[in-house]
Coordinates of C-alpha atoms in Angstrom, one line a residue:
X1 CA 111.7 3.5 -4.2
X2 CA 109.1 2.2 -6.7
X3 CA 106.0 3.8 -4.8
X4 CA 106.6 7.3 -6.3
X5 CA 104.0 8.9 -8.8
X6 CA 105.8 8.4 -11.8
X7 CA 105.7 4.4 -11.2
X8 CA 102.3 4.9 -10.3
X9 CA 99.6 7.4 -10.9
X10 CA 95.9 6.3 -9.8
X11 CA 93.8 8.7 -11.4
X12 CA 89.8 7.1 -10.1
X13 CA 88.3 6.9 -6.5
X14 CA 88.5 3.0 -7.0
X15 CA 92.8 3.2 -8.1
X16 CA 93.5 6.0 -5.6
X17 CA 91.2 3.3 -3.0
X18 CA 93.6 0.4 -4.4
X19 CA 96.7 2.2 -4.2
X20 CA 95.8 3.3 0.1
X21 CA 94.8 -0.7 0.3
X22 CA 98.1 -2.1 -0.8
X23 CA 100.3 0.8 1.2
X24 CA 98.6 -0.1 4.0
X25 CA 98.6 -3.5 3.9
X26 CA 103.0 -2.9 3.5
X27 CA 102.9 -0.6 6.5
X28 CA 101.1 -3.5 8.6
X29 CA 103.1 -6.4 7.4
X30 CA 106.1 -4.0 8.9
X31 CA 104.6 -3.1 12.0
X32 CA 103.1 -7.1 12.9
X33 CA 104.6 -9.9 10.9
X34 CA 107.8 -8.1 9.6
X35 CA 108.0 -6.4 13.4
X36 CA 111.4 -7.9 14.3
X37 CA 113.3 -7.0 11.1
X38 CA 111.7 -3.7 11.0
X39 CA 113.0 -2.7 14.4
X40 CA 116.3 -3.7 13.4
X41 CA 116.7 -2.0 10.3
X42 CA 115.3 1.4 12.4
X43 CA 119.0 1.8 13.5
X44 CA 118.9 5.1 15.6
X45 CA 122.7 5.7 14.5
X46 CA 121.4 6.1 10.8
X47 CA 120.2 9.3 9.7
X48 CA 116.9 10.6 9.5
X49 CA 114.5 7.8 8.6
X50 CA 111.1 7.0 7.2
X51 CA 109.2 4.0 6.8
X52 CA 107.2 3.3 3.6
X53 CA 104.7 1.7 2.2
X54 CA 104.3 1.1 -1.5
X55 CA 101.2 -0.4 -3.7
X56 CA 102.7 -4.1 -4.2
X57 CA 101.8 -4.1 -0.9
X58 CA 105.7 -4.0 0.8
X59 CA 107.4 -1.5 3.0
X60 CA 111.1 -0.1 3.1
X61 CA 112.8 1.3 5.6
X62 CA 115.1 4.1 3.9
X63 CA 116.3 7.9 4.0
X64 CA 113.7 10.7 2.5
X65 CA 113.3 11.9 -0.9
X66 CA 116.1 13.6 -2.2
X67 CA 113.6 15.8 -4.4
X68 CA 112.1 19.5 -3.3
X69 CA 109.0 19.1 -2.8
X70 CA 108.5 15.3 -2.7
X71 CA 106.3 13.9 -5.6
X72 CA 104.3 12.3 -2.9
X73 CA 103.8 13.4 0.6
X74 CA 106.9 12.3 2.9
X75 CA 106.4 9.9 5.9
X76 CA 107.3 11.1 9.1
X77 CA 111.1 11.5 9.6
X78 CA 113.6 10.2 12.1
X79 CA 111.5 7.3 13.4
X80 CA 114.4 5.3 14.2
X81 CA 115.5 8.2 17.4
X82 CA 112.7 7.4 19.3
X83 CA 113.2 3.4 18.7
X84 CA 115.8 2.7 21.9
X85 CA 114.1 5.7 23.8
X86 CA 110.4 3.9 24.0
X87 CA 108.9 0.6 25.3
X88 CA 108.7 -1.2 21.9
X89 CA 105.0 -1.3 22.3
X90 CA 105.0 2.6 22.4
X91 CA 107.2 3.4 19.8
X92 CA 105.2 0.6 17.3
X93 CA 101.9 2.7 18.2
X94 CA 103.5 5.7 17.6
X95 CA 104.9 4.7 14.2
X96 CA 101.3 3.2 13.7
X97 CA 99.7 6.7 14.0
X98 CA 102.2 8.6 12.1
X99 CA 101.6 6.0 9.1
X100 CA 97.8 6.3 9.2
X101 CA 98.4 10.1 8.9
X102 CA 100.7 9.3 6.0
X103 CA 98.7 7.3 4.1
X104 CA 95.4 9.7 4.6
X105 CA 97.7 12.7 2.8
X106 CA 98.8 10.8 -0.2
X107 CA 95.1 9.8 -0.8
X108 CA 94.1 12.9 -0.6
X109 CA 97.1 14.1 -2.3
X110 CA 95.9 12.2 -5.6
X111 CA 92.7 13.5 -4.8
X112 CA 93.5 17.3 -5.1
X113 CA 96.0 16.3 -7.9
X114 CA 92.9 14.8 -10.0
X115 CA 90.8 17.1 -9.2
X116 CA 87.9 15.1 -7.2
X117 CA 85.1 17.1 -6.2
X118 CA 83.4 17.0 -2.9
X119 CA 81.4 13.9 -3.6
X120 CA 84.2 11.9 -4.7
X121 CA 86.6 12.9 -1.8
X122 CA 84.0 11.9 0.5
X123 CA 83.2 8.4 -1.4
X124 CA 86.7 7.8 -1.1
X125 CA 87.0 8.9 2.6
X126 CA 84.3 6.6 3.5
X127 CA 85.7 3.5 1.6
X128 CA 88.7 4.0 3.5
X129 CA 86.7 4.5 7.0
X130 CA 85.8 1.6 6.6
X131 CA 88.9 -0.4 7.2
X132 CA 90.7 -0.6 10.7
X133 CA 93.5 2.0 10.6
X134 CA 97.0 1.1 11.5
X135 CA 96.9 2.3 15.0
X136 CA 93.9 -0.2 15.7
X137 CA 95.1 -3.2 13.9
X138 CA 98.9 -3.2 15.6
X139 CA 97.3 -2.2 19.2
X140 CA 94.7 -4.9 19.3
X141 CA 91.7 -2.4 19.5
X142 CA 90.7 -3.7 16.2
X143 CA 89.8 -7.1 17.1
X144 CA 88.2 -5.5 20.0
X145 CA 86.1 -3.5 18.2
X146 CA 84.8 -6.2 16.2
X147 CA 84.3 -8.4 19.0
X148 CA 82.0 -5.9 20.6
X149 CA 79.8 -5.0 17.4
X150 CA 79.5 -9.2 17.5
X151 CA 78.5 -9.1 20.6
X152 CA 76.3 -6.0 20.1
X153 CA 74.7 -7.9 17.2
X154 CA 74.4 -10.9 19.0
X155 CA 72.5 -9.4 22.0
X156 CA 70.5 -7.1 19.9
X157 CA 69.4 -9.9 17.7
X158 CA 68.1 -11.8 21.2
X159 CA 66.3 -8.4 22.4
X160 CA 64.8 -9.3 19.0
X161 CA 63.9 -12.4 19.1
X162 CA 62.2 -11.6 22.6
X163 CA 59.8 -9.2 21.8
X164 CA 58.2 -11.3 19.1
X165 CA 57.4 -14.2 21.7
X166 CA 54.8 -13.9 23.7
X167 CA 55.0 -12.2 27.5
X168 CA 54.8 -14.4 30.6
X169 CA 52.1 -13.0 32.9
X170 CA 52.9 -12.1 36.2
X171 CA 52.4 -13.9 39.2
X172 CA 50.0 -11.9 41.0
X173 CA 48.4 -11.6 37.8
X174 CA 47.8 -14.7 36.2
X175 CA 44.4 -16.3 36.9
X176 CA 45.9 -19.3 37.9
X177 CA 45.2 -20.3 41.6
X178 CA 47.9 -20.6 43.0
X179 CA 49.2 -17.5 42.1
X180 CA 46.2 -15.3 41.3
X181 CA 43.8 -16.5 44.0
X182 CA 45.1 -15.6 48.4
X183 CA 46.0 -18.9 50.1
X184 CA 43.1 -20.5 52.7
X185 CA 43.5 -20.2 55.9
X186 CA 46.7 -22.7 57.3
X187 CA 46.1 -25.6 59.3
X188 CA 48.5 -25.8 62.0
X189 CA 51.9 -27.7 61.1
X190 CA 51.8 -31.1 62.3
X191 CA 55.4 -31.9 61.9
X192 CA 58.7 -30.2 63.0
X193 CA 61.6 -29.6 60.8
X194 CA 59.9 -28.1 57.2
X195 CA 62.1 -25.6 55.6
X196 CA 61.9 -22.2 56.2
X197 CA 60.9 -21.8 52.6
X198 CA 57.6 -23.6 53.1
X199 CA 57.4 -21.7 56.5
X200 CA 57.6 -18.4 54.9
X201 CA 54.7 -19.7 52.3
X202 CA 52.3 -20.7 55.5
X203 CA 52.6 -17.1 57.9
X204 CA 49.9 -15.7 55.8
X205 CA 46.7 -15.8 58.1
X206 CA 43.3 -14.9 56.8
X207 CA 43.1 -13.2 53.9
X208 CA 40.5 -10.5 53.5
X209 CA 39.4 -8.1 50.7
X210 CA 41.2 -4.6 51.4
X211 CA 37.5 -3.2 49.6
X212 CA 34.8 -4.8 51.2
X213 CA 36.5 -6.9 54.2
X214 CA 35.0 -10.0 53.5
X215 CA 37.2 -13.4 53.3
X216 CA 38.7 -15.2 50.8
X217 CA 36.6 -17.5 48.6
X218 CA 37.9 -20.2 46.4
X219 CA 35.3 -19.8 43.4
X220 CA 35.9 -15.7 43.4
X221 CA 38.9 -13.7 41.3
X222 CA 41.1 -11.9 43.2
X223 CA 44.0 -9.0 42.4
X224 CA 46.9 -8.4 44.1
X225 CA 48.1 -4.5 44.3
X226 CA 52.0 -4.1 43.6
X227 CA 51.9 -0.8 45.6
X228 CA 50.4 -1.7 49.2
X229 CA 50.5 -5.7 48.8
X230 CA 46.5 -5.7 49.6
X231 CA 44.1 -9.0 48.2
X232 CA 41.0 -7.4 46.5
X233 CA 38.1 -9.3 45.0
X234 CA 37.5 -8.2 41.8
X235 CA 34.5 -7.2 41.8
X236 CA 35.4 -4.8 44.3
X237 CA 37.5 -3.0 42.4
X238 CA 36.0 -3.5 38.8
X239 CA 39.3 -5.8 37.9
X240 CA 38.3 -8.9 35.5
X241 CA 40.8 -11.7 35.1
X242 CA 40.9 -10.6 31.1
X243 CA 41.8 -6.9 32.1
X244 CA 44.5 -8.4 34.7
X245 CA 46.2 -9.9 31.6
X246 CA 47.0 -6.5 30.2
X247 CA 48.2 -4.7 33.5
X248 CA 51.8 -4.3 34.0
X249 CA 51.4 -2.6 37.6
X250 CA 48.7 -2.7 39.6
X251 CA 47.6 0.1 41.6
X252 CA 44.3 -0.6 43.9
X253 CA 42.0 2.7 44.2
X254 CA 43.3 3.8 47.5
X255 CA 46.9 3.9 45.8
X256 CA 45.5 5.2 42.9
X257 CA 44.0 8.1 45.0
X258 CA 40.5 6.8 44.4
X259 CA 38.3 5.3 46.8
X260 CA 37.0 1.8 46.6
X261 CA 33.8 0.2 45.6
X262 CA 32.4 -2.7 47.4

């Protein structure tokens, strides 16, 4: 195997970084591109096996170390009993796992070797968080992920967008007649057959201020109260169509536990 420390001895965060890059990238090529003639090398009449990943970025299939201890943290053994014993989806995200676990020791493995301290074992954990590991690259979850944080991105950058442009007053709200001001009283229909969506417009009689009684007139600014559904003028209830542009909700005074001034 040419993946051992004597080949290859990264001494720096960046080398020990390179070296997890290039193993991985060999255990990934195994377990998606190289799948079929790594299951068939994962004979489970062989003996004990382990799957490797070196810095040249390959992989081996082959037997463990020889050596007591290893000069670099082993794999995990006897991958190839569990091949014919699993769906083949399984046993690929099991030897997925296992690898990730791998290749997190023999970074950190260098790491204690070298003597790191704590802020360069965490630099180096954190450039390797932020790759996919194994397990999410050969299970899909990857692609997932980085669908959703597009997606997330995307609809964050709209939420955005929409708070810089400018609100759209509501209905009851807006000082424009035909949705600020009650209707007049309805003539009688003279034909048969309207919709009922103009019908439902028209079975508003009369309209009369909920303050001071009096009827509806064309040249006066009414408010509408989102609690009870009551016309006001607004005079009756101190409301000028400015203010109205500024109120999300409104409440007349009887909602609002206050009584009304005509």
């Amino acid at each position: 195997m040419d993946g051992g420390v004597q080949q290859y001895s990264p001494r720096t965060v960046e080398e020990v970084f390179q070296d997890f890059k290039g193993r991985r990238a060999g255990l990934i090529k195994a377990l998606t591109t190289d799948v079929e003639e790594f299951y068939r090398q994962c004979d489970p009449e062989k003996e004990n096996l382990c799957l490797y990943g070196f810095p040249n970025e390959h992989w081996e299939v082959n037997l463990p170390a020889e050596e007591v201890p290893p000069e670099l943290p082993e794999p995990a053994l006897g991958i190839n009993f569990a091949r014919d014993g699993m769906h083949e989806k399984d046993w690929l995200s099991l030897v997925a796992v296992h690898s990730d676990a791998w290749l997190l020791s023999g970074a950190f493995y260098f790491g204690a070797r070298f003597g790191f301290d704590k802020t360069d074992r965490k630099r180096l954990f954190n450039m390797i968080n932020e790759l996919p590991t194994i397990f999410e690259v050969v299970t899909g979850t990857a692609k997932k992920q980085s669908k959703e944080k597009s997606s997330n991105h995307s609809s964050s950058k709209s939420k955005s967008d929409s708070k810089v442009r400018t609100p759209e007053p509501q209905a009851k709200r807006t000082p424009e007649p035909q949705a600020k001001y009650p209707k007049e009283t309805l003539q009688k229909e003279e034909e048969e057959g309207m919709d009922e969506e103009d019908e439902g417009e028209e079975e508003h009689g009369e309209t009369l201020c909920g303050a001071c009684g009096e009827n509806y007139g064309t040249d006066e600014f009414w408010i509408c109260c989102d609690i009870c559904e009551k016309w006001f003028h607004g005079k009756c209830v101190k409301i000028t169509p400015a203010r109205a542009e500024h109120i999300k909700q409104y409440k007349c005074p009887s909602c609002s536990g206050k009584r009304a001034r005509p």
